[in-house]
mmCIF file of N, CA and C and ligand atoms in Angstrom:
data_model
loop_
_atom_site.group_PDB
_atom_site.id
_atom_site.type_symbol
_atom_site.label_atom_id
_atom_site.label_comp_id
_atom_site.label_asym_id
_atom_site.label_seq_id
_atom_site.Cartn_x
_atom_site.Cartn_y
_atom_site.Cartn_z
ATOM 1 N N MET A 954 -16.370 3.593 12.520
ATOM 2 C CA MET A 954 -15.231 3.822 12.725
ATOM 3 C C MET A 954 -14.253 3.847 11.508
ATOM 4 N N PRO A 955 -13.941 5.197 10.852
ATOM 5 C CA PRO A 955 -12.932 5.321 9.761
ATOM 6 C C PRO A 955 -11.660 4.643 10.172
ATOM 7 N N THR A 956 -11.139 3.882 9.223
ATOM 8 C CA THR A 956 -9.931 3.479 9.366
ATOM 9 C C THR A 956 -8.779 4.454 9.471
ATOM 10 N N LEU A 957 -7.513 4.088 10.017
ATOM 11 C CA LEU A 957 -6.484 5.151 10.067
ATOM 12 C C LEU A 957 -6.126 5.570 8.650
ATOM 13 N N PHE A 958 -6.062 4.592 7.524
ATOM 14 C CA PHE A 958 -5.789 4.938 6.159
ATOM 15 C C PHE A 958 -6.992 5.938 5.637
ATOM 16 N N ALA A 959 -8.313 5.351 6.009
ATOM 17 C CA ALA A 959 -9.300 6.257 5.462
ATOM 18 C C ALA A 959 -9.024 7.694 5.827
ATOM 19 N N LYS A 960 -8.665 7.994 7.012
ATOM 20 C CA LYS A 960 -8.515 9.351 7.469
ATOM 21 C C LYS A 960 -7.330 10.079 6.546
ATOM 22 N N ILE A 961 -6.423 9.437 6.521
ATOM 23 C CA ILE A 961 -5.247 9.707 5.436
ATOM 24 C C ILE A 961 -5.707 10.050 4.155
ATOM 25 N N ILE A 962 -6.390 9.228 3.455
ATOM 26 C CA ILE A 962 -7.060 9.375 2.200
ATOM 27 C C ILE A 962 -7.868 10.544 2.188
ATOM 28 N N ARG A 963 -8.454 10.799 3.184
ATOM 29 C CA ARG A 963 -9.547 12.040 3.164
ATOM 30 C C ARG A 963 -8.775 13.292 3.497
ATOM 31 N N GLY A 964 -7.525 12.936 3.942
ATOM 32 C CA GLY A 964 -6.714 14.312 4.385
ATOM 33 C C GLY A 964 -7.112 14.805 5.925
ATOM 34 N N GLU A 965 -7.639 13.789 6.574
ATOM 35 C CA GLU A 965 -7.882 14.191 7.791
ATOM 36 C C GLU A 965 -6.747 13.978 8.822
ATOM 37 N N LEU A 966 -5.553 12.997 8.344
ATOM 38 C CA LEU A 966 -4.487 12.895 9.132
ATOM 39 C C LEU A 966 -3.281 13.291 8.023
ATOM 40 N N PRO A 967 -2.339 13.956 8.799
ATOM 41 C CA PRO A 967 -1.479 14.265 7.650
ATOM 42 C C PRO A 967 -0.448 13.086 7.196
ATOM 43 N N SER A 968 -0.007 13.101 6.103
ATOM 44 C CA SER A 968 0.929 12.058 5.293
ATOM 45 C C SER A 968 1.375 12.753 4.076
ATOM 46 N N GLU A 969 2.331 12.291 3.605
ATOM 47 C CA GLU A 969 3.060 12.487 2.184
ATOM 48 C C GLU A 969 2.470 11.939 1.137
ATOM 49 N N ILE A 970 1.124 12.425 0.525
ATOM 50 C CA ILE A 970 0.712 11.605 -0.414
ATOM 51 C C ILE A 970 1.432 11.763 -1.633
ATOM 52 N N VAL A 971 1.773 10.922 -2.312
ATOM 53 C CA VAL A 971 2.529 10.702 -3.434
ATOM 54 C C VAL A 971 1.699 10.386 -4.727
ATOM 55 N N TYR A 972 0.447 10.011 -4.785
ATOM 56 C CA TYR A 972 -0.382 9.647 -5.683
ATOM 57 C C TYR A 972 -1.767 9.406 -5.129
ATOM 58 N N GLN A 973 -2.755 9.945 -6.204
ATOM 59 C CA GLN A 973 -3.986 9.695 -5.779
ATOM 60 C C GLN A 973 -5.142 9.788 -7.064
ATOM 61 N N ASP A 974 -5.716 8.796 -7.324
ATOM 62 C CA ASP A 974 -6.768 8.742 -8.381
ATOM 63 C C ASP A 974 -8.219 8.286 -7.856
ATOM 64 N N GLU A 975 -9.025 8.001 -8.553
ATOM 65 C CA GLU A 975 -10.516 7.762 -8.279
ATOM 66 C C GLU A 975 -10.601 6.231 -7.424
ATOM 67 N N LEU A 976 -9.644 5.477 -7.756
ATOM 68 C CA LEU A 976 -9.491 4.243 -7.002
ATOM 69 C C LEU A 976 -8.572 3.905 -5.854
ATOM 70 N N VAL A 977 -7.439 4.589 -6.162
ATOM 71 C CA VAL A 977 -6.312 4.379 -4.984
ATOM 72 C C VAL A 977 -5.689 5.506 -4.542
ATOM 73 N N THR A 978 -4.762 5.315 -3.242
ATOM 74 C CA THR A 978 -4.159 6.540 -2.758
ATOM 75 C C THR A 978 -2.867 6.147 -2.416
ATOM 76 N N ALA A 979 -1.658 6.807 -2.535
ATOM 77 C CA ALA A 979 -0.467 6.067 -2.342
ATOM 78 C C ALA A 979 0.370 7.382 -1.329
ATOM 79 N N PHE A 980 0.911 6.843 -0.306
ATOM 80 C CA PHE A 980 1.702 7.885 0.786
ATOM 81 C C PHE A 980 2.881 7.079 1.307
ATOM 82 N N ARG A 981 3.667 7.858 1.769
ATOM 83 C CA ARG A 981 4.970 7.395 2.347
ATOM 84 C C ARG A 981 4.648 6.772 3.751
ATOM 85 N N ASP A 982 5.276 5.615 3.900
ATOM 86 C CA ASP A 982 5.163 5.076 5.409
ATOM 87 C C ASP A 982 5.759 5.932 6.211
ATOM 88 N N ILE A 983 5.126 5.829 7.518
ATOM 89 C CA ILE A 983 5.458 6.765 8.669
ATOM 90 C C ILE A 983 6.863 6.190 9.269
ATOM 91 N N SER A 984 7.091 4.957 9.080
ATOM 92 C CA SER A 984 8.411 4.317 9.645
ATOM 93 C C SER A 984 9.017 3.389 8.467
ATOM 94 N N PRO A 985 9.569 4.328 7.498
ATOM 95 C CA PRO A 985 9.996 3.549 6.398
ATOM 96 C C PRO A 985 11.119 2.265 6.664
ATOM 97 N N ALA A 986 10.927 1.202 6.068
ATOM 98 C CA ALA A 986 11.840 0.306 6.065
ATOM 99 C C ALA A 986 12.930 0.193 5.075
ATOM 100 N N ALA A 987 13.021 1.283 4.238
ATOM 101 C CA ALA A 987 14.017 1.485 3.219
ATOM 102 C C ALA A 987 13.707 2.642 2.764
ATOM 103 N N PRO A 988 14.972 3.009 1.933
ATOM 104 C CA PRO A 988 14.732 4.633 1.401
ATOM 105 C C PRO A 988 13.467 4.943 0.796
ATOM 106 N N THR A 989 12.896 3.853 0.006
ATOM 107 C CA THR A 989 11.628 4.022 -0.709
ATOM 108 C C THR A 989 10.679 3.279 0.153
ATOM 109 N N HIS A 990 9.695 3.646 0.737
ATOM 110 C CA HIS A 990 8.482 2.806 1.326
ATOM 111 C C HIS A 990 7.234 3.608 1.238
ATOM 112 N N ILE A 991 6.529 3.119 0.337
ATOM 113 C CA ILE A 991 5.249 3.525 -0.006
ATOM 114 C C ILE A 991 4.161 2.721 0.373
ATOM 115 N N LEU A 992 3.058 3.100 0.691
ATOM 116 C CA LEU A 992 1.774 2.357 0.805
ATOM 117 C C LEU A 992 0.862 2.772 -0.328
ATOM 118 N N ILE A 993 0.330 1.594 -0.779
ATOM 119 C CA ILE A 993 -0.820 2.000 -2.083
ATOM 120 C C ILE A 993 -1.710 1.362 -1.396
ATOM 121 N N VAL A 994 -3.173 2.000 -1.497
ATOM 122 C CA VAL A 994 -4.081 1.589 -0.614
ATOM 123 C C VAL A 994 -5.628 2.034 -1.690
ATOM 124 N N PRO A 995 -6.291 1.014 -1.430
ATOM 125 C CA PRO A 995 -7.845 1.330 -2.137
ATOM 126 C C PRO A 995 -8.486 2.434 -1.565
ATOM 127 N N ASN A 996 -9.103 3.405 -2.103
ATOM 128 C CA ASN A 996 -9.796 4.417 -1.432
ATOM 129 C C ASN A 996 -10.934 3.910 -0.679
ATOM 130 N N LYS A 997 -11.411 2.901 -0.957
ATOM 131 C CA LYS A 997 -12.706 2.278 -0.449
ATOM 132 C C LYS A 997 -12.260 1.073 0.607
ATOM 133 N N VAL A 998 -12.659 1.074 1.546
ATOM 134 C CA VAL A 998 -11.939 0.089 2.529
ATOM 135 C C VAL A 998 -12.410 -1.339 2.265
ATOM 136 N N ILE A 999 -11.244 -2.022 2.267
ATOM 137 C CA ILE A 999 -11.356 -3.565 2.098
ATOM 138 C C ILE A 999 -10.325 -4.100 2.932
ATOM 139 N N ARG A 1000 -10.855 -4.880 4.083
ATOM 140 C CA ARG A 1000 -10.018 -4.851 5.442
ATOM 141 C C ARG A 1000 -8.733 -5.768 4.898
ATOM 142 N N THR A 1001 -8.937 -6.742 4.190
ATOM 143 C CA THR A 1001 -7.872 -7.699 3.940
ATOM 144 C C THR A 1001 -7.630 -8.166 2.623
ATOM 145 N N VAL A 1002 -6.621 -8.958 2.068
ATOM 146 C CA VAL A 1002 -6.645 -9.668 0.688
ATOM 147 C C VAL A 1002 -7.950 -10.457 0.872
ATOM 148 N N ASN A 1003 -8.036 -11.172 2.086
ATOM 149 C CA ASN A 1003 -9.141 -12.187 2.044
ATOM 150 C C ASN A 1003 -10.612 -11.712 1.739
ATOM 151 N N ASP A 1004 -10.787 -10.102 1.998
ATOM 152 C CA ASP A 1004 -12.179 -9.509 1.568
ATOM 153 C C ASP A 1004 -12.147 -9.067 0.282
ATOM 154 N N LEU A 1005 -11.115 -9.495 -0.735
ATOM 155 C CA LEU A 1005 -11.252 -8.867 -2.026
ATOM 156 C C LEU A 1005 -12.317 -9.778 -2.993
ATOM 157 N N ARG A 1006 -13.201 -8.982 -3.647
ATOM 158 C CA ARG A 1006 -14.255 -10.037 -4.217
ATOM 159 C C ARG A 1006 -13.829 -9.696 -5.946
ATOM 160 N N ASP A 1007 -14.411 -10.657 -6.673
ATOM 161 C CA ASP A 1007 -14.332 -10.527 -8.001
ATOM 162 C C ASP A 1007 -14.513 -9.227 -8.681
ATOM 163 N N GLU A 1008 -15.369 -8.328 -8.199
ATOM 164 C CA GLU A 1008 -15.680 -6.906 -8.749
ATOM 165 C C GLU A 1008 -14.642 -5.996 -8.320
ATOM 166 N N ASP A 1009 -13.858 -6.396 -7.254
ATOM 167 C CA ASP A 1009 -12.448 -5.479 -6.957
ATOM 168 C C ASP A 1009 -11.341 -5.748 -7.732
ATOM 169 N N GLU A 1010 -11.527 -6.582 -8.993
ATOM 170 C CA GLU A 1010 -10.295 -6.721 -9.945
ATOM 171 C C GLU A 1010 -9.624 -5.542 -10.452
ATOM 172 N N LYS A 1011 -10.463 -4.465 -10.828
ATOM 173 C CA LYS A 1011 -10.000 -3.248 -11.370
ATOM 174 C C LYS A 1011 -8.997 -2.411 -10.196
ATOM 175 N N VAL A 1012 -9.505 -2.488 -8.858
ATOM 176 C CA VAL A 1012 -8.865 -1.834 -7.767
ATOM 177 C C VAL A 1012 -7.485 -2.603 -7.554
ATOM 178 N N ALA A 1013 -7.835 -3.681 -7.562
ATOM 179 C CA ALA A 1013 -6.451 -4.568 -7.249
ATOM 180 C C ALA A 1013 -5.606 -4.559 -8.252
ATOM 181 N N GLY A 1014 -5.808 -4.539 -9.377
ATOM 182 C CA GLY A 1014 -5.061 -4.176 -10.330
ATOM 183 C C GLY A 1014 -4.591 -2.824 -10.612
ATOM 184 N N ARG A 1015 -5.164 -1.889 -10.376
ATOM 185 C CA ARG A 1015 -4.566 -0.486 -10.312
ATOM 186 C C ARG A 1015 -3.634 -0.279 -9.078
ATOM 187 N N MET A 1016 -3.578 -0.807 -8.124
ATOM 188 C CA MET A 1016 -2.566 -1.089 -7.216
ATOM 189 C C MET A 1016 -1.377 -1.455 -7.379
ATOM 190 N N VAL A 1017 -1.162 -2.573 -8.237
ATOM 191 C CA VAL A 1017 -0.071 -2.976 -8.825
ATOM 192 C C VAL A 1017 0.603 -2.063 -10.048
ATOM 193 N N ILE A 1018 -0.243 -1.851 -10.761
ATOM 194 C CA ILE A 1018 0.173 -0.507 -11.718
ATOM 195 C C ILE A 1018 0.873 0.617 -11.297
ATOM 196 N N VAL A 1019 -0.042 1.128 -10.150
ATOM 197 C CA VAL A 1019 0.387 2.460 -9.506
ATOM 198 C C VAL A 1019 1.886 2.206 -8.956
ATOM 199 N N ALA A 1020 1.920 0.850 -8.375
ATOM 200 C CA ALA A 1020 3.310 0.535 -7.622
ATOM 201 C C ALA A 1020 4.299 0.614 -8.679
ATOM 202 N N LYS A 1021 4.241 0.163 -9.874
ATOM 203 C CA LYS A 1021 5.099 0.015 -11.018
ATOM 204 C C LYS A 1021 5.413 1.382 -11.362
ATOM 205 N N LYS A 1022 4.426 2.402 -11.522
ATOM 206 C CA LYS A 1022 4.871 3.605 -12.073
ATOM 207 C C LYS A 1022 5.514 4.379 -10.802
ATOM 208 N N LEU A 1023 5.101 4.338 -9.679
ATOM 209 C CA LEU A 1023 6.074 5.018 -8.543
ATOM 210 C C LEU A 1023 7.370 4.344 -8.452
ATOM 211 N N ALA A 1024 7.555 3.121 -8.685
ATOM 212 C CA ALA A 1024 8.959 2.738 -8.595
ATOM 213 C C ALA A 1024 9.868 3.183 -9.580
ATOM 214 N N GLU A 1025 9.088 3.546 -10.968
ATOM 215 C CA GLU A 1025 10.005 4.178 -12.010
ATOM 216 C C GLU A 1025 10.174 5.822 -11.379
ATOM 217 N N ARG A 1026 9.143 6.363 -10.991
ATOM 218 C CA ARG A 1026 9.319 7.754 -10.493
ATOM 219 C C ARG A 1026 10.369 7.900 -9.313
ATOM 220 N N GLU A 1027 10.475 6.938 -8.658
ATOM 221 C CA GLU A 1027 11.416 6.806 -7.454
ATOM 222 C C GLU A 1027 12.677 6.692 -7.919
ATOM 223 N N GLY A 1028 12.673 5.950 -9.180
ATOM 224 C CA GLY A 1028 14.287 5.644 -9.532
ATOM 225 C C GLY A 1028 14.725 4.255 -8.990
ATOM 226 N N ILE A 1029 13.749 3.500 -8.763
ATOM 227 C CA ILE A 1029 14.071 2.384 -8.328
ATOM 228 C C ILE A 1029 13.972 0.979 -9.096
ATOM 229 N N ALA A 1030 13.386 1.124 -10.209
ATOM 230 C CA ALA A 1030 12.676 0.151 -11.194
ATOM 231 C C ALA A 1030 13.762 -0.620 -11.452
ATOM 232 N N GLU A 1031 14.700 -0.093 -12.121
ATOM 233 C CA GLU A 1031 15.734 -0.828 -12.669
ATOM 234 C C GLU A 1031 16.495 -1.882 -11.849
ATOM 235 N N ASP A 1032 17.140 -1.235 -10.497
ATOM 236 C CA ASP A 1032 17.745 -2.019 -9.469
ATOM 237 C C ASP A 1032 16.819 -2.966 -8.816
ATOM 238 N N GLY A 1033 15.447 -2.641 -8.652
ATOM 239 C CA GLY A 1033 14.539 -3.606 -8.407
ATOM 240 C C GLY A 1033 13.827 -3.264 -6.902
ATOM 241 N N TYR A 1034 12.751 -3.885 -6.615
ATOM 242 C CA TYR A 1034 12.134 -3.593 -5.391
ATOM 243 C C TYR A 1034 11.174 -4.633 -5.038
ATOM 244 N N ARG A 1035 10.391 -4.557 -3.999
ATOM 245 C CA ARG A 1035 9.626 -5.586 -3.445
ATOM 246 C C ARG A 1035 8.193 -5.091 -3.256
ATOM 247 N N LEU A 1036 7.228 -5.910 -3.567
ATOM 248 C CA LEU A 1036 5.847 -5.412 -3.342
ATOM 249 C C LEU A 1036 5.240 -6.599 -2.237
ATOM 250 N N ILE A 1037 4.685 -6.005 -1.450
ATOM 251 C CA ILE A 1037 4.280 -6.903 -0.214
ATOM 252 C C ILE A 1037 2.714 -6.310 0.339
ATOM 253 N N ILE A 1038 1.975 -7.361 0.536
ATOM 254 C CA ILE A 1038 0.755 -7.340 1.013
ATOM 255 C C ILE A 1038 0.531 -8.346 2.187
ATOM 256 N N ASN A 1039 0.629 -7.977 3.570
ATOM 257 C CA ASN A 1039 0.449 -8.676 4.456
ATOM 258 C C ASN A 1039 -1.218 -9.093 4.683
ATOM 259 N N CYS A 1040 -1.183 -10.099 5.214
ATOM 260 C CA CYS A 1040 -2.865 -10.525 5.495
ATOM 261 C C CYS A 1040 -2.940 -11.163 6.834
ATOM 262 N N ASN A 1041 -3.830 -10.448 7.639
ATOM 263 C CA ASN A 1041 -4.153 -11.200 8.985
ATOM 264 C C ASN A 1041 -2.796 -11.430 9.960
ATOM 265 N N ARG A 1042 -3.075 -12.161 10.987
ATOM 266 C CA ARG A 1042 -1.901 -12.401 11.953
ATOM 267 C C ARG A 1042 -0.871 -12.839 11.680
ATOM 268 N N HIS A 1043 -0.699 -14.101 11.019
ATOM 269 C CA HIS A 1043 0.475 -14.764 10.665
ATOM 270 C C HIS A 1043 1.215 -14.008 9.393
ATOM 271 N N GLY A 1044 0.571 -13.149 8.577
ATOM 272 C CA GLY A 1044 1.021 -12.364 7.588
ATOM 273 C C GLY A 1044 1.662 -10.872 8.283
ATOM 274 N N GLY A 1045 1.201 -10.704 9.597
ATOM 275 C CA GLY A 1045 1.789 -9.499 10.298
ATOM 276 C C GLY A 1045 1.199 -8.149 9.781
ATOM 277 N N GLN A 1046 -0.191 -8.426 9.518
ATOM 278 C CA GLN A 1046 -0.909 -7.253 9.075
ATOM 279 C C GLN A 1046 -1.336 -6.356 10.246
ATOM 280 N N ASP A 1047 -0.845 -5.070 10.485
ATOM 281 C CA ASP A 1047 -1.292 -4.355 11.649
ATOM 282 C C ASP A 1047 -2.530 -3.392 11.248
ATOM 283 N N VAL A 1048 -2.575 -2.925 10.009
ATOM 284 C CA VAL A 1048 -3.656 -1.888 9.747
ATOM 285 C C VAL A 1048 -4.522 -2.684 8.731
ATOM 286 N N TYR A 1049 -5.853 -2.653 9.291
ATOM 287 C CA TYR A 1049 -6.872 -3.681 8.756
ATOM 288 C C TYR A 1049 -7.588 -2.615 7.571
ATOM 289 N N HIS A 1050 -6.809 -2.285 6.503
ATOM 290 C CA HIS A 1050 -7.433 -1.721 5.676
ATOM 291 C C HIS A 1050 -6.287 -1.994 4.330
ATOM 292 N N LEU A 1051 -6.710 -2.770 3.561
ATOM 293 C CA LEU A 1051 -5.753 -3.481 2.630
ATOM 294 C C LEU A 1051 -4.743 -2.140 2.251
ATOM 295 N N HIS A 1052 -3.467 -2.866 2.104
ATOM 296 C CA HIS A 1052 -2.359 -1.730 1.373
ATOM 297 C C HIS A 1052 -1.406 -2.828 1.029
ATOM 298 N N MET A 1053 -0.702 -2.084 -0.040
ATOM 299 C CA MET A 1053 0.510 -2.814 -0.842
ATOM 300 C C MET A 1053 1.844 -2.090 -0.435
ATOM 301 N N HIS A 1054 2.731 -2.688 0.298
ATOM 302 C CA HIS A 1054 3.967 -1.749 0.401
ATOM 303 C C HIS A 1054 4.940 -1.823 -0.727
ATOM 304 N N LEU A 1055 5.390 -0.821 -1.093
ATOM 305 C CA LEU A 1055 6.354 -0.736 -2.032
ATOM 306 C C LEU A 1055 7.537 -0.260 -1.544
ATOM 307 N N ILE A 1056 8.673 -1.184 -1.549
ATOM 308 C CA ILE A 1056 9.843 -1.208 -0.694
ATOM 309 C C ILE A 1056 11.043 -1.248 -1.462
ATOM 310 N N GLY A 1057 12.134 -0.493 -1.565
ATOM 311 C CA GLY A 1057 13.253 -0.740 -2.381
ATOM 312 C C GLY A 1057 14.225 0.609 -1.980
ATOM 313 N N GLY A 1058 15.333 0.847 -2.863
ATOM 314 C CA GLY A 1058 16.220 1.903 -2.691
ATOM 315 C C GLY A 1058 17.446 1.326 -1.875
ATOM 316 N N ARG A 1059 17.419 0.098 -1.653
ATOM 317 C CA ARG A 1059 18.719 -0.823 -1.059
ATOM 318 C C ARG A 1059 18.328 -2.225 -1.130
ATOM 319 N N GLN A 1060 19.612 -3.031 -1.153
ATOM 320 C CA GLN A 1060 19.271 -4.471 -1.292
ATOM 321 C C GLN A 1060 18.474 -5.016 -0.126
ATOM 322 N N LEU A 1061 17.432 -5.788 -0.363
ATOM 323 C CA LEU A 1061 16.630 -6.342 0.457
ATOM 324 C C LEU A 1061 17.131 -7.588 0.779
ATOM 325 N N GLY A 1062 16.844 -8.107 2.000
ATOM 326 C CA GLY A 1062 17.086 -9.285 2.523
ATOM 327 C C GLY A 1062 16.138 -10.499 2.410
ATOM 328 N N PRO A 1063 16.011 -11.458 3.232
ATOM 329 C CA PRO A 1063 15.211 -12.759 2.873
ATOM 330 C C PRO A 1063 13.861 -12.474 2.617
ATOM 331 N N ILE A 1064 12.983 -13.040 2.019
ATOM 332 C CA ILE A 1064 11.711 -12.814 1.835
ATOM 333 C C ILE A 1064 10.839 -12.781 2.995
ATOM 334 N N ALA A 1065 11.065 -13.991 3.681
ATOM 335 C CA ALA A 1065 10.290 -14.113 4.937
ATOM 336 C C ALA A 1065 11.272 -14.325 6.096
ATOM 337 N N GLN A 1066 10.640 -13.840 7.343
ATOM 338 C CA GLN A 1066 11.669 -14.282 8.557
ATOM 339 C C GLN A 1066 10.685 -15.022 9.493
HETATM 340 P P1 5GP B 2177 1.051 -3.842 7.681
HETATM 341 O O1 5GP B 2177 2.008 -4.140 8.934
HETATM 342 O O2 5GP B 2177 -0.304 -3.631 8.143
HETATM 343 O O3 5GP B 2177 1.327 -4.505 6.736
HETATM 344 O O4 5GP B 2177 1.643 -2.287 7.492
HETATM 345 C C1 5GP B 2177 1.311 -1.268 8.269
HETATM 346 C C2 5GP B 2177 2.053 -0.017 7.854
HETATM 347 O O5 5GP B 2177 1.306 1.128 8.003
HETATM 348 C C3 5GP B 2177 3.380 0.027 8.524
HETATM 349 O O6 5GP B 2177 4.414 -0.080 7.766
HETATM 350 C C4 5GP B 2177 3.449 1.255 9.311
HETATM 351 O O7 5GP B 2177 4.546 2.086 9.415
HETATM 352 C C5 5GP B 2177 2.384 2.177 8.625
HETATM 353 N N1 5GP B 2177 1.664 3.256 9.237
HETATM 354 C C6 5GP B 2177 0.992 2.970 10.513
HETATM 355 N N2 5GP B 2177 0.547 3.955 10.864
HETATM 356 C C7 5GP B 2177 0.784 5.268 9.967
HETATM 357 C C8 5GP B 2177 0.481 6.435 9.847
HETATM 358 O O8 5GP B 2177 -0.174 7.140 10.830
HETATM 359 N N3 5GP B 2177 0.779 6.962 8.572
HETATM 360 C C9 5GP B 2177 1.503 6.452 7.770
HETATM 361 N N4 5GP B 2177 2.099 7.163 6.754
HETATM 362 N N5 5GP B 2177 1.894 4.877 7.703
HETATM 363 C C10 5GP B 2177 1.508 4.413 8.983
#
């Protein structure tokens, strides 16, 4: 079964894709927590951070670099923003296709609740 995000990456589910290359895709979160809320996702299915392997270094690094560029493009780089990867149950992960949240555009609260 393809993951929800795999379907978005392949264009089988509607979303606002803001960036795509051979390794990652970024699209706006359907339920934004802040004025900017973008998900940066590896094109290949990696379920969680726990499933990253040494050979995934390039895709993991690309996720951060793309987040940084999108923050600039969104105009939130200078004020600041937060990058979050939730992992498994205690981390509050809902979708089991690795993704990084880029959240900003307002003052954010405490890092963990
Ligand atoms: P998690 O809790 O797994 O770290 O985050 C999953 C995120 O995916 C949530 O912020 C949720 O709003 C977002 N999301 C869930 N379903 C969809 C969808 O169909 N489209 C988009 N664009 N985002 C989704």
